[in-house]
Short mmCIF file of C-alpha atoms in Angstrom, two decimals:
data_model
loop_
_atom_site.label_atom_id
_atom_site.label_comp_id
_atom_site.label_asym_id
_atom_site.label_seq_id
_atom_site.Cartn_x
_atom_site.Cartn_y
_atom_site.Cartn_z
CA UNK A 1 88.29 31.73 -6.93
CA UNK A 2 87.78 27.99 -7.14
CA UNK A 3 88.41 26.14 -3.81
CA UNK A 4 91.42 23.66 -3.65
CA UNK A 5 90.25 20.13 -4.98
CA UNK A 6 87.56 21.48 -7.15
CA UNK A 7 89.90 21.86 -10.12
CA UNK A 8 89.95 19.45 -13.44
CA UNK A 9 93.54 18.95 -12.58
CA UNK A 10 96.48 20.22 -10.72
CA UNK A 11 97.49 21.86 -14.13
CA UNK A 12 94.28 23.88 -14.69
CA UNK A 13 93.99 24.99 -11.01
CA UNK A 14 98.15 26.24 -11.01
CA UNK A 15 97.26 27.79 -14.37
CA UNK A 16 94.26 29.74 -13.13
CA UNK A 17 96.18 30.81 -9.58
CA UNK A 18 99.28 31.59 -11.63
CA UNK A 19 97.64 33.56 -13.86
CA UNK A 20 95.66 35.50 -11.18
CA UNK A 21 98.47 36.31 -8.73
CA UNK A 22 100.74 37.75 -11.22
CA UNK A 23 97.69 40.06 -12.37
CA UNK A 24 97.38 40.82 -9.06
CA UNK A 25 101.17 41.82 -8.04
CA UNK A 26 101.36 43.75 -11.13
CA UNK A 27 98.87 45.94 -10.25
CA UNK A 28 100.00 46.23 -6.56
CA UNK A 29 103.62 46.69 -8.30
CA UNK A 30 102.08 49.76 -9.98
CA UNK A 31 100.52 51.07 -7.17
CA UNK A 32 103.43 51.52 -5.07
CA UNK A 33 105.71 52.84 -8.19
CA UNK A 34 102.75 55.18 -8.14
CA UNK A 35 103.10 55.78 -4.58
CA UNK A 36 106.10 55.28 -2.98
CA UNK A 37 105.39 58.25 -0.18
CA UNK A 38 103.07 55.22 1.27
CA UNK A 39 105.92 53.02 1.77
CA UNK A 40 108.73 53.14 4.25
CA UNK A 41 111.81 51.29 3.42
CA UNK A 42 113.33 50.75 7.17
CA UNK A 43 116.04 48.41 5.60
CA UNK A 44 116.57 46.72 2.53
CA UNK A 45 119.77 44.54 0.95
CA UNK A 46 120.89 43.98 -2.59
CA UNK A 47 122.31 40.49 -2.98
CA UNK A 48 124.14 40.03 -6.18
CA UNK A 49 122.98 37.26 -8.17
CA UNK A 50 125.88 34.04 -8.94
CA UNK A 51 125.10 33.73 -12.34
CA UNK A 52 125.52 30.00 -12.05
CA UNK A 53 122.80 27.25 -11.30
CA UNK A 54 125.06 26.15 -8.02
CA UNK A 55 126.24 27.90 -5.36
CA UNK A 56 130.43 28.29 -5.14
CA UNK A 57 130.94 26.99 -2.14
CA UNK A 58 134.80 28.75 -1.89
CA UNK A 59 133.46 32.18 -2.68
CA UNK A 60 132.08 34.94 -0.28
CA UNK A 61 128.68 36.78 -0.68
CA UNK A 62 128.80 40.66 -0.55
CA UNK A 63 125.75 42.26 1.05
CA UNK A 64 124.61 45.44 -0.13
CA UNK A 65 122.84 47.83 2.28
CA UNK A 66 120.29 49.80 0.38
CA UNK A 67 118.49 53.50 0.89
CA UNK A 68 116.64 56.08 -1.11
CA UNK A 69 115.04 55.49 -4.62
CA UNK A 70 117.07 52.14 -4.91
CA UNK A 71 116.16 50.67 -1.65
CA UNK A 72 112.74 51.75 -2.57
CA UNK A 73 112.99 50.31 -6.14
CA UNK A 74 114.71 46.60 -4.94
CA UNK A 75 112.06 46.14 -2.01
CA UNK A 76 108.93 46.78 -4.74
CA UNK A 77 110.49 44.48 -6.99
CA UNK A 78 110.77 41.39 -4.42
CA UNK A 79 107.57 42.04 -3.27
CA UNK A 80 106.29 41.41 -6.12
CA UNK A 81 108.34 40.09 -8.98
CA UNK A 82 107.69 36.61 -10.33
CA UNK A 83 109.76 36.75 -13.61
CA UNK A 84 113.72 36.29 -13.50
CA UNK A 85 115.37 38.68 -15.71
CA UNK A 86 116.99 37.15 -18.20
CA UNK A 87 119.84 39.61 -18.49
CA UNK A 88 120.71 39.38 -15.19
CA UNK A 89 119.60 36.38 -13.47
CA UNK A 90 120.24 32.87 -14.07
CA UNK A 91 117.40 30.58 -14.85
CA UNK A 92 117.68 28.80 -11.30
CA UNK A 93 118.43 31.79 -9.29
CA UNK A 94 115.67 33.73 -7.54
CA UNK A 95 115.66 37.21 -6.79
CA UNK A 96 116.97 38.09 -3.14
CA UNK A 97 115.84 41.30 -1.11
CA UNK A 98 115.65 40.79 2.84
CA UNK A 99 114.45 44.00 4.31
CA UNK A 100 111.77 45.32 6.44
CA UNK A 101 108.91 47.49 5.27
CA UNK A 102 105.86 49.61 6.35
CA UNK A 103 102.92 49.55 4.23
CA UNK A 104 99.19 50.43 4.87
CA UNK A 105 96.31 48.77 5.59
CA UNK A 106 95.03 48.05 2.51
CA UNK A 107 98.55 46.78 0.85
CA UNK A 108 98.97 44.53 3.66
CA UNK A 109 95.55 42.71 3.40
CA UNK A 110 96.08 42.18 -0.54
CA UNK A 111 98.95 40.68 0.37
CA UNK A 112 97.98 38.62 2.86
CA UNK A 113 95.49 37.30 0.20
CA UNK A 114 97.82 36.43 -1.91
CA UNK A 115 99.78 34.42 0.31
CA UNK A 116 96.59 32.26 0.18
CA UNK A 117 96.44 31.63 -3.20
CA UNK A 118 100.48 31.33 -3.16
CA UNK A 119 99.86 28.58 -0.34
CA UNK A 120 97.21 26.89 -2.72
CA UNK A 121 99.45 27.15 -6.26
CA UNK A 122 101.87 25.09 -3.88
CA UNK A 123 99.57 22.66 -2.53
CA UNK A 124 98.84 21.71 -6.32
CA UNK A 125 102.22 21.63 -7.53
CA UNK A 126 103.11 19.40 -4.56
CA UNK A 127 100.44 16.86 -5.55
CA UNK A 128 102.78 17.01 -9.22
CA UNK A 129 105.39 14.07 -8.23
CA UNK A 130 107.49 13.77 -11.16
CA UNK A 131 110.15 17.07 -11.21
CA UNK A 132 109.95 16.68 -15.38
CA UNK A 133 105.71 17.65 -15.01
CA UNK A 134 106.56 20.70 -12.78
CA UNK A 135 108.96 21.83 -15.37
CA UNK A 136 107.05 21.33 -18.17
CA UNK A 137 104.16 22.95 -16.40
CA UNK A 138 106.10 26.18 -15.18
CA UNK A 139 107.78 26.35 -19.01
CA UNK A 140 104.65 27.52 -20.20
CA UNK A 141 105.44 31.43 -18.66
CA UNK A 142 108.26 32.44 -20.19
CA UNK A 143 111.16 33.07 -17.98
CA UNK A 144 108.54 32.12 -15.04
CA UNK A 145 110.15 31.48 -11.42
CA UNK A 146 107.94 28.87 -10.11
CA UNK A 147 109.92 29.70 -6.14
CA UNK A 148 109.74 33.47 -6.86
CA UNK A 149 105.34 32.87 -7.45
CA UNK A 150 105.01 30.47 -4.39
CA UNK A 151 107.31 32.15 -1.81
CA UNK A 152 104.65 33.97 0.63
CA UNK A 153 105.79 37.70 2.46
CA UNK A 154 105.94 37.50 5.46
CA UNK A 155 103.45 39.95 7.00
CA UNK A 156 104.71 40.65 10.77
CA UNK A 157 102.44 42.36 13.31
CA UNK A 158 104.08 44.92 15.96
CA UNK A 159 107.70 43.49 15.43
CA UNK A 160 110.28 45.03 17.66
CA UNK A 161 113.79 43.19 16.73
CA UNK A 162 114.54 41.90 13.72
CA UNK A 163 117.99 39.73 13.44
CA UNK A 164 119.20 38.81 9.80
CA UNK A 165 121.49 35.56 9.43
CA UNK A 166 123.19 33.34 6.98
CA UNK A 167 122.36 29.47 6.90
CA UNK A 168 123.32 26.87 5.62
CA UNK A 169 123.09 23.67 6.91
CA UNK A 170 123.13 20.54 5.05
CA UNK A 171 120.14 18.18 3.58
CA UNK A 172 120.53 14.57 3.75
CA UNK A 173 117.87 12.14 2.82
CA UNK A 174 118.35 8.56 3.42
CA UNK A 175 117.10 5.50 1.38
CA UNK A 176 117.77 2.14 0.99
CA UNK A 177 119.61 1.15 -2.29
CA UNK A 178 116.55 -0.71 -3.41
CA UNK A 179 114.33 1.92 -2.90
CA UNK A 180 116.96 4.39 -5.29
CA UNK A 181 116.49 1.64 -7.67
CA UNK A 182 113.21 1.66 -7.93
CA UNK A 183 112.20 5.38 -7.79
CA UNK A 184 114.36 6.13 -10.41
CA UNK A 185 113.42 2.73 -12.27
CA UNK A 186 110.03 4.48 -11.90
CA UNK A 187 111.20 7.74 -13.32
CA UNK A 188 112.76 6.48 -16.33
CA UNK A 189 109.39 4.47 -17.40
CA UNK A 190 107.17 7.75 -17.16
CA UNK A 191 110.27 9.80 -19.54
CA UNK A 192 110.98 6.85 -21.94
CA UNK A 193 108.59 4.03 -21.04
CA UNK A 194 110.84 1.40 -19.51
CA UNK A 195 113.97 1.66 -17.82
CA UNK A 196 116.63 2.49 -21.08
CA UNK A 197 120.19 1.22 -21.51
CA UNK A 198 123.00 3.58 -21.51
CA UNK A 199 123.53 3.00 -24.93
CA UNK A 200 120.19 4.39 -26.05
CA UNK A 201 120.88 7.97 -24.28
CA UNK A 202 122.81 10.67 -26.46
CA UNK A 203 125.60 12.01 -25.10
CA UNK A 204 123.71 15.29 -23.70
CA UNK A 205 120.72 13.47 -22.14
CA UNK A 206 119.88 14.05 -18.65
CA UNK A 207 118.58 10.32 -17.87
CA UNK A 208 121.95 8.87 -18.42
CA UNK A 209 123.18 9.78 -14.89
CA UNK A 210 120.19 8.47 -13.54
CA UNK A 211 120.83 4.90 -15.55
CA UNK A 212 124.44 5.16 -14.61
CA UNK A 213 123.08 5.39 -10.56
CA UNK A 214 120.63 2.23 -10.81
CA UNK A 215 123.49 0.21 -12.81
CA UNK A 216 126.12 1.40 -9.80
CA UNK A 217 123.81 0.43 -7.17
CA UNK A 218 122.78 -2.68 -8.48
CA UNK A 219 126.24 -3.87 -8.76
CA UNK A 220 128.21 -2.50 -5.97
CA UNK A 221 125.30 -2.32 -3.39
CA UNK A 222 123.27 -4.69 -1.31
CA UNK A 223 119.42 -3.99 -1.46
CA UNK A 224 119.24 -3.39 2.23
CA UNK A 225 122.19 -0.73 2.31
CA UNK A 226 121.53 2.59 3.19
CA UNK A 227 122.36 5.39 0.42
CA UNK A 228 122.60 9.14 1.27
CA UNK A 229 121.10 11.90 -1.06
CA UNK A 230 123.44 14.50 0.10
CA UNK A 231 123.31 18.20 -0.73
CA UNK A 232 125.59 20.42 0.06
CA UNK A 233 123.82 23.36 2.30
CA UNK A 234 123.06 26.66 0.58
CA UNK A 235 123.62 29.57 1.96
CA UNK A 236 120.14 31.81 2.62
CA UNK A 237 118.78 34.12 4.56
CA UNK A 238 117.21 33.76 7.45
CA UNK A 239 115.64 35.94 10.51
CA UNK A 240 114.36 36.12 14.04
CA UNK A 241 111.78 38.54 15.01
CA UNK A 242 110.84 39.23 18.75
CA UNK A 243 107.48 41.35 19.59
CA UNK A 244 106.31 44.24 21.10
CA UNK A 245 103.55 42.18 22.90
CA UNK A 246 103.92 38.27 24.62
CA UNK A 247 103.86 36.53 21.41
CA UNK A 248 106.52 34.25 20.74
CA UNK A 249 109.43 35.12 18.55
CA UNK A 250 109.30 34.05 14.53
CA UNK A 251 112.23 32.31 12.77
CA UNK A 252 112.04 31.50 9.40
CA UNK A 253 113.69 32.05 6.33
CA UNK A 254 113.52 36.08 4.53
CA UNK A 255 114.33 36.22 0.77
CA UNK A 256 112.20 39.03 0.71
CA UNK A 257 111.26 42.21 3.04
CA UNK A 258 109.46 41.52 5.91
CA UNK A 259 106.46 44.03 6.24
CA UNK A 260 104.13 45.19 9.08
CA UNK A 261 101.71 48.06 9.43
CA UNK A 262 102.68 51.87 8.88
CA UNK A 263 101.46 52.51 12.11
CA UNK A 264 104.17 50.28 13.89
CA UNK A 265 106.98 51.77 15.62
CA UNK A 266 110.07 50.70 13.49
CA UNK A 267 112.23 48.14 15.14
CA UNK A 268 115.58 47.27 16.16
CA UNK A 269 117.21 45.91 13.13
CA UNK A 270 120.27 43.50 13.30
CA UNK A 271 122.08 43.84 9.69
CA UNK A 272 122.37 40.87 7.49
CA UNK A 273 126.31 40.49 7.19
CA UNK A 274 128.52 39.21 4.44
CA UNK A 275 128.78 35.28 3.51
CA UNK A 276 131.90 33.86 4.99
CA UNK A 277 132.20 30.18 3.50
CA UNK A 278 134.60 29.34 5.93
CA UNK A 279 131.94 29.57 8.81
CA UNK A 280 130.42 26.27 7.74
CA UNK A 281 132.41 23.33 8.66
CA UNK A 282 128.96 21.16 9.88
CA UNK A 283 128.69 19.95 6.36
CA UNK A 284 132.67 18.77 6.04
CA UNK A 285 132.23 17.51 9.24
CA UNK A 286 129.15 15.82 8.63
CA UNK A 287 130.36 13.97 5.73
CA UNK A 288 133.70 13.10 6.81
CA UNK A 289 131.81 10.92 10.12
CA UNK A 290 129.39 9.08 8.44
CA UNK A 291 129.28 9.36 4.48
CA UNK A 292 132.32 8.47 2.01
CA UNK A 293 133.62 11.20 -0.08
CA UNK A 294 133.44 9.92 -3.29
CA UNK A 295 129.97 9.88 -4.84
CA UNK A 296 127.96 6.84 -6.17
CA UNK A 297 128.33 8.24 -9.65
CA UNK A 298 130.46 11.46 -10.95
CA UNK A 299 128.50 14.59 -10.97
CA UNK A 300 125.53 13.00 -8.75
CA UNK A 301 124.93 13.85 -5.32
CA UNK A 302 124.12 10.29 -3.92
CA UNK A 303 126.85 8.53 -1.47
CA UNK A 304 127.52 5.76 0.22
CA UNK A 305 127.52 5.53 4.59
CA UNK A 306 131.01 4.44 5.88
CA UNK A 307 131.26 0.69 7.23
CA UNK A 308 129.90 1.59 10.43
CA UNK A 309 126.82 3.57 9.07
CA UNK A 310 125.75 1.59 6.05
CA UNK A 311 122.80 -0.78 7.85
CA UNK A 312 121.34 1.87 10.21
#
């Protein structure tokens, strides 16, 4: 394979990986259909899929505790799937199966490999700025899940505990109102070639929120004023894994089984529990200190600081 920065572009070298890796997890998809006396399934979860681009915040997530043929089934297919399915997933959902797994040898090191070339696919697509290129550039698979391709498996060596958990905390990325203005001044001119007036934009066109954001701050806000890009934390899975020997413990997040050698002892596993919304009040509380309720513009997640908050 081509070492990162020896590509024509980012396209061709996300192309070539793209194409490669799913090759690859086919074939190690196969194997363990083929094989599934060389797997162990310790624990595995089914988490229903929302149907919905966005997360409802007022409803609850029922977690599924797997075993036999289906736990088996599930933990192959988030291994390795990097497809949605179209009849049951939405096209911004990715497919969740926290578990923990034994595999052999061999499985383990192909895996490992591909977490390489997973780590390089999103080292090019980060070097993509504009969100419209990755889209376009993902579009070319159908029904493709660029997160489901680049998220790596973690490959744990002698875990003892594992602890599944829920979080959800908040992201909130701060810019001046002049610097809102001109990155999306700057996104408009690469879609449309200069910054376009509402008027020009059909009804259904994405770039008229963006327009309606630069005209808002331009009018209502000083150039120096600090702007929040707030988004509402969703929920995912996370998990903490101690050791058998004095290495420190992992945390990180686990969409998908954790796996370790066949030969490991299988550990102490704390169950991932339902989704209780009402055991995140950080984010109201968050917002109701320091960031006004009402949004810069209707159905976009930028807001303005309170009084005391707006300079610094």
């Amino acid at each position: 394979m081509t070492q990162l920065g020896k590509y024509y572009s980012q396209q061709q070298g996300i192309i070539e990986n793209v194409n490669f890796v799913e090759t690859r997890l086919k074939s190690l998809a196969s194997k363990m259909r083929t094989y599934p006396e060389r797997l162990r399934v310790d624990t595995a979860y089914m988490i229903p899929f929302r149907h919905q681009p966005l997360v409802d915040e007022k409803k609850g997530i029922v977690v599924t505790q797997l075993a036999g043929p289906a736990a088996v089934d599930q933990a192959i297919e988030g291994l390795t799937a990097t497809r949605i399915d179209p009849d049951k997933q939405h096209a911004r959902e990715t497919l969740r199966v926290p578990g923990v797994i034994a595999l052999p040898s061999e499985w383990i090191k192909e895996l490992h490999f591909l977490n390489i070339l997973k780590s390089e696919i999103e080292g090019l697509v980060e070097t993509i700025e504009e969100q419209h290129e990755r889209t376009k550039l993902w579009q070319r698979w159908p029904h493709m899940s660029g997160l489901q391709v680049m998220r790596k498996t973690w490959i744990a060596d002698g875990p003892k505990k594992v602890t599944f958990f829920w979080e959800s905390a908040p992201s909130v990325l701060n810019k001046t109102a002049e610097k809102w203005i001109k990155h999306y001044s700057d996104y408009l001119k690469k879609i449309h070639g200069h910054v376009p007036n509402i008027n020009e934009l059909d009804e259904g066109d994405t770039s008229r929120k963006f327009v309606l954001l630069i005209a808002e701050l331009q009018r209502d806000c000083e150039s120096k004023e600090h702007i929040a890009a707030f988004r509402h934390g969703q929920p995912h899975v996370r998990a903490r894994v101690t050791f058998h020997d004095t290495q420190k413990y992992a945390l990180r997040p686990a969409p998908t089984p954790i796996v370790y050698g066949y030969e490991d002892s299988v550990p102490t596993v704390i169950p991932l529990s339902n989704w209780e919304p009402e055991e995140t009040p950080f984010k109201r509380k968050t917002r109701k200190q320091m960031i006004s309720t009402e949004p810069v513009v209707d159905g976009l997640w930028f807001y303005r600081y309170l009084d005391a908050y707006k300079y610094g």
